[in-house]
Amino acid sequence: MKMSNTNNENRTLKKAKKARVIPGFGLTMGVTVTMLSLIVLIPLASVFAYALKLSPNEFFTLISKETVRNAFITSIGSSFIAALINVVFGLIIAWVLVKYEFPGKRLMDGMIELPFALPTAVAGITLSKMYEEEMIGRYFAHFGIKISYTRIGLLIALVFIGIPFIVRAVQPVLEKMDDQYEEAAYMLGATPTRTFFKVILPELRPALLTGFGLAFARGIGEYGSVIYISGNSAKEHTQMISYVIMQKLNYIDYKSATAIALVMLIISFVMLFVINIIQVRQARRVNAQ
């Protein structure tokens, strides 16, 4: 009788697990594939299809022009540096939000989402005006430092739009981290610095790498927030690759725009692949524990 009751309970649990809030796998899967195709797959496939019309020699000639090459260097280099800055300060912000209680904590936590909610063009105009020499920029001008319409301003804009990725990637890991590991390290005589680098940082590394990858990828393709503050000067090498694509489209140079877009697409796929690998390894590590 007991075995029979146990079997019935197991069957009931299996049926409960199979139940879905939205029934109909065929219909929902069809809607998912259709939306994914219309929004993502077909537009990306069109870029590949148009790029395949270019010969390899023509393709490399278009993407190796000086202005395009400098724009790639500026975009990748600035995005990489901004993502590194975001890793440091994003970790600090996440640590404060998780580990401490203080007045205005909820407000500060909500403000982290501001770069996501705020239109990027508005952010770009605000930052460029704020760091001009008539406002905050005048304090830096005394030391011969110009921010707006330079690479420094470009970095500030990329840090602004990228820091939420780091904070939101690290925050859940910090919230779930058991304080017993820190206490054990202190009891064994470890200093706070050694505890952080040997105990805490290894647990945060996958989340930091994921956030870094997302911030880096977002920075490379950013347009709205950098279009004003960067100055878009080919001479000063402050042109972002997204601006160059828009410039080519305005000149009806679809071949160059498509070639550059294809390179950007490849970079995005590589970044996505790396991020997925990091997330899979982290999931295996958590399951192994």
mmCIF file of C-alpha atoms in Angstrom:
data_model
loop_
_atom_site.group_PDB
_atom_site.id
_atom_site.type_symbol
_atom_site.label_atom_id
_atom_site.label_comp_id
_atom_site.label_asym_id
_atom_site.label_seq_id
_atom_site.Cartn_x
_atom_site.Cartn_y
_atom_site.Cartn_z
ATOM 1 C CA MET A 1 0.000 0.000 0.000
ATOM 2 C CA LYS A 2 2.817 2.362 0.889
ATOM 3 C CA MET A 3 4.581 1.662 -2.431
ATOM 4 C CA SER A 4 1.337 2.254 -4.298
ATOM 5 C CA ASN A 5 0.769 5.569 -2.540
ATOM 6 C CA THR A 6 4.355 6.620 -3.267
ATOM 7 C CA ASN A 7 3.972 5.794 -6.965
ATOM 8 C CA ASN A 8 0.740 7.766 -7.147
ATOM 9 C CA GLU A 9 2.405 10.751 -5.493
ATOM 10 C CA ASN A 10 5.310 10.576 -7.960
ATOM 11 C CA ARG A 11 2.909 10.498 -10.903
ATOM 12 C CA THR A 12 1.033 13.481 -9.499
ATOM 13 C CA LEU A 13 4.292 15.426 -9.129
ATOM 14 C CA LYS A 14 5.337 14.559 -12.695
ATOM 15 C CA LYS A 15 1.986 15.744 -14.030
ATOM 16 C CA ALA A 16 2.326 18.952 -12.036
ATOM 17 C CA LYS A 17 5.792 19.543 -13.473
ATOM 18 C CA LYS A 18 4.535 18.975 -17.019
ATOM 19 C CA ALA A 19 1.707 21.482 -16.575
ATOM 20 C CA ARG A 20 2.301 24.837 -18.291
ATOM 21 C CA VAL A 21 0.783 28.211 -17.493
ATOM 22 C CA ILE A 22 0.484 28.898 -21.239
ATOM 23 C CA PRO A 23 -0.548 25.633 -22.931
ATOM 24 C CA GLY A 24 0.156 24.663 -26.536
ATOM 25 C CA PHE A 25 3.838 24.117 -27.311
ATOM 26 C CA GLY A 26 3.273 24.195 -31.068
ATOM 27 C CA LEU A 27 1.510 27.559 -31.060
ATOM 28 C CA THR A 28 3.867 29.285 -28.622
ATOM 29 C CA MET A 29 6.952 27.863 -30.359
ATOM 30 C CA GLY A 30 5.610 29.056 -33.703
ATOM 31 C CA VAL A 31 5.057 32.572 -32.376
ATOM 32 C CA THR A 32 8.559 32.569 -30.855
ATOM 33 C CA VAL A 33 10.266 31.465 -34.077
ATOM 34 C CA THR A 34 8.233 33.932 -36.166
ATOM 35 C CA MET A 35 9.042 36.905 -33.949
ATOM 36 C CA LEU A 36 12.705 35.895 -33.706
ATOM 37 C CA SER A 37 12.904 35.561 -37.491
ATOM 38 C CA LEU A 38 11.210 38.890 -38.234
ATOM 39 C CA ILE A 39 13.116 40.890 -35.642
ATOM 40 C CA VAL A 40 16.552 39.233 -35.597
ATOM 41 C CA LEU A 41 17.283 36.471 -38.092
ATOM 42 C CA ILE A 42 15.954 37.981 -41.344
ATOM 43 C CA PRO A 43 17.584 41.436 -40.836
ATOM 44 C CA LEU A 44 20.914 39.807 -39.953
ATOM 45 C CA ALA A 45 20.642 37.416 -42.876
ATOM 46 C CA SER A 46 20.074 40.375 -45.214
ATOM 47 C CA VAL A 47 23.355 41.914 -44.039
ATOM 48 C CA PHE A 48 25.174 38.654 -44.773
ATOM 49 C CA ALA A 49 23.448 38.313 -48.155
ATOM 50 C CA TYR A 50 24.379 41.821 -49.254
ATOM 51 C CA ALA A 51 27.941 41.465 -47.947
ATOM 52 C CA LEU A 52 28.413 38.240 -49.952
ATOM 53 C CA LYS A 53 27.968 40.287 -53.127
ATOM 54 C CA LEU A 54 31.288 41.966 -52.358
ATOM 55 C CA SER A 55 34.473 40.266 -53.466
ATOM 56 C CA PRO A 56 37.058 39.554 -50.717
ATOM 57 C CA ASN A 57 39.397 42.159 -52.191
ATOM 58 C CA GLU A 58 36.633 44.774 -52.302
ATOM 59 C CA PHE A 59 35.513 43.896 -48.774
ATOM 60 C CA PHE A 60 38.983 44.298 -47.243
ATOM 61 C CA THR A 61 39.576 47.483 -49.221
ATOM 62 C CA LEU A 62 36.411 49.044 -47.803
ATOM 63 C CA ILE A 63 37.086 48.150 -44.167
ATOM 64 C CA SER A 64 40.791 49.034 -44.326
ATOM 65 C CA LYS A 65 40.296 52.686 -45.260
ATOM 66 C CA GLU A 66 42.011 55.050 -42.851
ATOM 67 C CA THR A 67 38.848 56.625 -41.451
ATOM 68 C CA VAL A 68 37.196 53.217 -40.981
ATOM 69 C CA ARG A 69 40.314 51.709 -39.435
ATOM 70 C CA ASN A 70 40.708 54.616 -37.001
ATOM 71 C CA ALA A 71 37.007 54.397 -36.102
ATOM 72 C CA PHE A 72 37.401 50.691 -35.293
ATOM 73 C CA ILE A 73 40.452 51.416 -33.128
ATOM 74 C CA THR A 74 38.626 54.236 -31.315
ATOM 75 C CA SER A 75 35.454 52.203 -30.781
ATOM 76 C CA ILE A 76 37.137 49.014 -29.601
ATOM 77 C CA GLY A 77 39.830 50.762 -27.539
ATOM 78 C CA SER A 78 37.478 53.235 -25.841
ATOM 79 C CA SER A 79 34.860 50.555 -25.168
ATOM 80 C CA PHE A 80 37.488 48.240 -23.668
ATOM 81 C CA ILE A 81 38.864 50.936 -21.351
ATOM 82 C CA ALA A 82 35.362 52.047 -20.346
ATOM 83 C CA ALA A 83 34.369 48.443 -19.599
ATOM 84 C CA LEU A 84 37.456 48.023 -17.384
ATOM 85 C CA ILE A 85 36.560 51.201 -15.494
ATOM 86 C CA ASN A 86 33.010 49.936 -15.105
ATOM 87 C CA VAL A 87 34.256 46.621 -13.686
ATOM 88 C CA VAL A 88 36.038 48.440 -10.848
ATOM 89 C CA PHE A 89 33.374 50.993 -9.996
ATOM 90 C CA GLY A 90 30.463 48.694 -10.811
ATOM 91 C CA LEU A 91 31.798 46.177 -8.305
ATOM 92 C CA ILE A 92 32.114 48.888 -5.667
ATOM 93 C CA ILE A 93 28.564 50.120 -6.282
ATOM 94 C CA ALA A 94 27.141 46.591 -6.177
ATOM 95 C CA TRP A 95 29.068 45.879 -2.961
ATOM 96 C CA VAL A 96 27.676 49.009 -1.275
ATOM 97 C CA LEU A 97 24.107 48.265 -2.386
ATOM 98 C CA VAL A 98 24.245 44.677 -1.105
ATOM 99 C CA LYS A 99 26.388 44.886 2.016
ATOM 100 C CA TYR A 100 25.247 48.148 3.603
ATOM 101 C CA GLU A 101 22.006 49.775 4.730
ATOM 102 C CA PHE A 102 21.730 53.561 4.432
ATOM 103 C CA PRO A 103 19.090 56.234 3.732
ATOM 104 C CA GLY A 104 18.262 56.523 0.047
ATOM 105 C CA LYS A 105 19.460 53.018 -0.791
ATOM 106 C CA ARG A 106 16.365 52.163 -2.835
ATOM 107 C CA LEU A 107 16.654 55.429 -4.742
ATOM 108 C CA MET A 108 20.298 54.780 -5.552
ATOM 109 C CA ASP A 109 19.502 51.225 -6.592
ATOM 110 C CA GLY A 110 16.793 52.507 -8.943
ATOM 111 C CA MET A 111 19.089 55.143 -10.425
ATOM 112 C CA ILE A 112 21.387 52.389 -11.688
ATOM 113 C CA GLU A 113 18.715 51.672 -14.327
ATOM 114 C CA LEU A 114 18.716 55.292 -15.520
ATOM 115 C CA PRO A 115 21.080 54.693 -18.485
ATOM 116 C CA PHE A 116 18.685 51.973 -19.694
ATOM 117 C CA ALA A 117 15.562 54.153 -19.378
ATOM 118 C CA LEU A 118 17.041 57.461 -20.525
ATOM 119 C CA PRO A 119 17.184 58.011 -24.305
ATOM 120 C CA THR A 120 20.828 57.840 -25.314
ATOM 121 C CA ALA A 121 20.604 61.058 -27.334
ATOM 122 C CA VAL A 122 19.395 62.899 -24.218
ATOM 123 C CA ALA A 123 22.311 61.437 -22.245
ATOM 124 C CA GLY A 124 24.761 62.542 -24.930
ATOM 125 C CA ILE A 125 23.455 66.119 -25.057
ATOM 126 C CA THR A 126 23.378 66.368 -21.248
ATOM 127 C CA LEU A 127 26.912 65.064 -20.802
ATOM 128 C CA SER A 128 28.361 67.208 -23.584
ATOM 129 C CA LYS A 129 26.790 70.390 -22.168
ATOM 130 C CA MET A 130 27.686 69.505 -18.588
ATOM 131 C CA TYR A 131 31.371 69.005 -19.360
ATOM 132 C CA GLU A 132 31.744 72.070 -21.563
ATOM 133 C CA GLU A 133 34.059 74.816 -20.356
ATOM 134 C CA GLU A 134 31.119 76.972 -19.252
ATOM 135 C CA MET A 135 30.071 74.396 -16.629
ATOM 136 C CA ILE A 136 31.958 71.541 -14.941
ATOM 137 C CA GLY A 137 34.509 71.493 -17.721
ATOM 138 C CA ARG A 138 35.880 74.874 -16.674
ATOM 139 C CA TYR A 139 37.403 73.346 -13.531
ATOM 140 C CA PHE A 140 39.329 70.883 -15.658
ATOM 141 C CA ALA A 141 40.228 73.608 -18.185
ATOM 142 C CA HIS A 142 42.425 75.255 -15.541
ATOM 143 C CA PHE A 143 44.668 72.187 -15.775
ATOM 144 C CA GLY A 144 44.576 72.141 -19.558
ATOM 145 C CA ILE A 145 42.127 69.231 -19.701
ATOM 146 C CA LYS A 146 39.293 69.398 -22.216
ATOM 147 C CA ILE A 147 36.504 66.858 -21.824
ATOM 148 C CA SER A 148 33.675 67.573 -24.240
ATOM 149 C CA TYR A 149 34.394 66.696 -27.877
ATOM 150 C CA THR A 150 37.453 64.631 -26.968
ATOM 151 C CA ARG A 151 38.229 60.983 -26.203
ATOM 152 C CA ILE A 152 37.866 61.735 -22.500
ATOM 153 C CA GLY A 153 34.260 62.755 -23.058
ATOM 154 C CA LEU A 154 33.776 59.671 -25.181
ATOM 155 C CA LEU A 155 34.982 57.492 -22.295
ATOM 156 C CA ILE A 156 32.633 59.225 -19.863
ATOM 157 C CA ALA A 157 29.653 58.535 -22.117
ATOM 158 C CA LEU A 158 30.622 54.870 -22.512
ATOM 159 C CA VAL A 159 31.075 54.481 -18.751
ATOM 160 C CA PHE A 160 27.643 56.032 -18.229
ATOM 161 C CA ILE A 161 25.818 53.607 -20.528
ATOM 162 C CA GLY A 162 27.845 50.538 -19.496
ATOM 163 C CA ILE A 163 27.972 50.585 -15.711
ATOM 164 C CA PRO A 164 24.462 49.089 -15.156
ATOM 165 C CA PHE A 165 25.590 45.871 -16.873
ATOM 166 C CA ILE A 166 28.320 45.310 -14.271
ATOM 167 C CA VAL A 167 26.174 46.225 -11.277
ATOM 168 C CA ARG A 168 23.235 44.046 -12.313
ATOM 169 C CA ALA A 169 25.515 41.115 -13.147
ATOM 170 C CA VAL A 170 27.378 41.209 -9.814
ATOM 171 C CA GLN A 171 24.512 42.151 -7.476
ATOM 172 C CA PRO A 172 22.666 38.778 -7.504
ATOM 173 C CA VAL A 173 25.899 36.864 -6.893
ATOM 174 C CA LEU A 174 26.770 39.043 -3.906
ATOM 175 C CA GLU A 175 23.265 38.612 -2.487
ATOM 176 C CA LYS A 176 23.503 34.818 -2.666
ATOM 177 C CA MET A 177 27.095 34.601 -1.413
ATOM 178 C CA ASP A 178 27.399 32.944 1.980
ATOM 179 C CA ASP A 179 29.185 35.090 4.582
ATOM 180 C CA GLN A 180 30.582 31.931 6.189
ATOM 181 C CA TYR A 181 33.399 31.854 3.622
ATOM 182 C CA GLU A 182 34.564 35.302 4.702
ATOM 183 C CA GLU A 183 34.287 34.381 8.381
ATOM 184 C CA ALA A 184 36.263 31.194 7.820
ATOM 185 C CA ALA A 185 38.999 33.150 6.034
ATOM 186 C CA TYR A 186 39.212 35.660 8.899
ATOM 187 C CA MET A 187 39.381 32.845 11.466
ATOM 188 C CA LEU A 188 42.281 31.305 9.552
ATOM 189 C CA GLY A 189 44.159 34.589 9.814
ATOM 190 C CA ALA A 190 43.592 36.014 6.331
ATOM 191 C CA THR A 191 43.686 39.780 5.935
ATOM 192 C CA PRO A 192 40.686 41.586 4.385
ATOM 193 C CA THR A 193 42.676 42.125 1.181
ATOM 194 C CA ARG A 194 43.673 38.481 0.925
ATOM 195 C CA THR A 195 40.111 37.397 1.730
ATOM 196 C CA PHE A 196 38.763 39.533 -1.092
ATOM 197 C CA PHE A 197 41.220 38.292 -3.732
ATOM 198 C CA LYS A 198 41.261 34.631 -2.655
ATOM 199 C CA VAL A 199 37.679 34.046 -1.494
ATOM 200 C CA ILE A 200 35.295 36.695 -2.814
ATOM 201 C CA LEU A 201 36.775 37.623 -6.199
ATOM 202 C CA PRO A 202 36.873 34.037 -7.571
ATOM 203 C CA GLU A 203 33.142 33.767 -6.909
ATOM 204 C CA LEU A 204 32.477 37.096 -8.611
ATOM 205 C CA ARG A 205 34.796 36.546 -11.597
ATOM 206 C CA PRO A 206 32.222 34.920 -13.943
ATOM 207 C CA ALA A 207 29.667 37.655 -13.218
ATOM 208 C CA LEU A 208 32.307 40.351 -13.711
ATOM 209 C CA LEU A 209 33.373 38.825 -17.021
ATOM 210 C CA THR A 210 29.755 38.605 -18.172
ATOM 211 C CA GLY A 211 29.103 42.223 -17.230
ATOM 212 C CA PHE A 212 32.361 43.282 -18.854
ATOM 213 C CA GLY A 213 31.425 41.534 -22.089
ATOM 214 C CA LEU A 214 27.967 43.110 -22.173
ATOM 215 C CA ALA A 215 29.315 46.601 -21.417
ATOM 216 C CA PHE A 216 32.075 46.168 -24.012
ATOM 217 C CA ALA A 217 29.651 44.990 -26.708
ATOM 218 C CA ARG A 218 27.198 47.806 -25.915
ATOM 219 C CA GLY A 219 29.997 50.374 -26.078
ATOM 220 C CA ILE A 220 31.262 49.282 -29.497
ATOM 221 C CA GLY A 221 27.857 49.745 -31.085
ATOM 222 C CA GLU A 222 26.818 52.839 -29.120
ATOM 223 C CA TYR A 223 25.631 55.825 -31.139
ATOM 224 C CA GLY A 224 23.214 58.171 -29.374
ATOM 225 C CA SER A 225 25.192 59.014 -26.229
ATOM 226 C CA VAL A 226 28.541 59.461 -28.010
ATOM 227 C CA ILE A 227 27.416 61.289 -31.142
ATOM 228 C CA TYR A 228 27.516 64.691 -29.405
ATOM 229 C CA ILE A 229 30.193 64.458 -26.756
ATOM 230 C CA SER A 230 32.817 62.789 -28.960
ATOM 231 C CA GLY A 231 32.971 65.602 -31.519
ATOM 232 C CA ASN A 232 33.158 63.089 -34.409
ATOM 233 C CA SER A 233 36.505 64.429 -35.615
ATOM 234 C CA ALA A 234 38.419 62.242 -38.047
ATOM 235 C CA LYS A 235 41.530 64.328 -37.386
ATOM 236 C CA GLU A 236 41.322 63.855 -33.605
ATOM 237 C CA HIS A 237 40.301 60.176 -33.999
ATOM 238 C CA THR A 238 37.089 60.621 -32.030
ATOM 239 C CA GLN A 239 34.760 59.029 -34.595
ATOM 240 C CA MET A 240 32.927 55.920 -33.409
ATOM 241 C CA ILE A 241 32.293 53.138 -35.916
ATOM 242 C CA SER A 242 28.519 53.560 -35.561
ATOM 243 C CA TYR A 243 28.871 57.171 -36.702
ATOM 244 C CA VAL A 244 30.929 56.098 -39.709
ATOM 245 C CA ILE A 245 28.192 53.626 -40.717
ATOM 246 C CA MET A 246 25.584 56.396 -40.487
ATOM 247 C CA GLN A 247 27.855 58.662 -42.485
ATOM 248 C CA LYS A 248 28.217 56.062 -45.234
ATOM 249 C CA LEU A 249 24.453 55.610 -45.377
ATOM 250 C CA ASN A 250 23.952 59.366 -45.697
ATOM 251 C CA TYR A 251 26.343 59.347 -48.654
ATOM 252 C CA ILE A 252 24.425 56.358 -50.109
ATOM 253 C CA ASP A 253 27.582 54.245 -49.850
ATOM 254 C CA TYR A 254 25.757 51.025 -49.038
ATOM 255 C CA LYS A 255 28.732 48.801 -49.857
ATOM 256 C CA SER A 256 30.948 50.394 -47.219
ATOM 257 C CA ALA A 257 28.139 50.510 -44.669
ATOM 258 C CA THR A 258 27.365 46.822 -45.215
ATOM 259 C CA ALA A 259 31.026 45.781 -44.991
ATOM 260 C CA ILE A 260 31.470 47.657 -41.709
ATOM 261 C CA ALA A 261 28.175 46.304 -40.378
ATOM 262 C CA LEU A 262 29.303 42.760 -41.144
ATOM 263 C CA VAL A 263 32.490 43.242 -39.116
ATOM 264 C CA MET A 264 30.423 44.641 -36.248
ATOM 265 C CA LEU A 265 28.086 41.677 -36.524
ATOM 266 C CA ILE A 266 30.984 39.220 -36.309
ATOM 267 C CA ILE A 267 32.361 41.018 -33.245
ATOM 268 C CA SER A 268 28.926 40.873 -31.597
ATOM 269 C CA PHE A 269 28.598 37.137 -32.287
ATOM 270 C CA VAL A 270 32.054 36.481 -30.851
ATOM 271 C CA MET A 271 31.226 38.485 -27.708
ATOM 272 C CA LEU A 272 27.908 36.660 -27.350
ATOM 273 C CA PHE A 273 29.640 33.303 -27.754
ATOM 274 C CA VAL A 274 32.234 34.137 -25.094
ATOM 275 C CA ILE A 275 29.557 35.385 -22.675
ATOM 276 C CA ASN A 276 27.532 32.191 -23.154
ATOM 277 C CA ILE A 277 30.609 30.042 -22.485
ATOM 278 C CA ILE A 278 31.246 31.939 -19.243
ATOM 279 C CA GLN A 279 27.620 31.525 -18.165
ATOM 280 C CA VAL A 280 27.602 27.783 -18.982
ATOM 281 C CA ARG A 281 30.793 27.198 -17.004
ATOM 282 C CA GLN A 282 29.402 29.175 -14.077
ATOM 283 C CA ALA A 283 26.189 27.108 -14.154
ATOM 284 C CA ARG A 284 28.194 23.860 -14.167
ATOM 285 C CA ARG A 285 30.279 25.137 -11.274
ATOM 286 C CA VAL A 286 27.191 26.032 -9.238
ATOM 287 C CA ASN A 287 25.557 22.660 -9.977
ATOM 288 C CA ALA A 288 28.761 20.840 -9.003
ATOM 289 C CA GLN A 289 28.644 22.520 -5.612
#
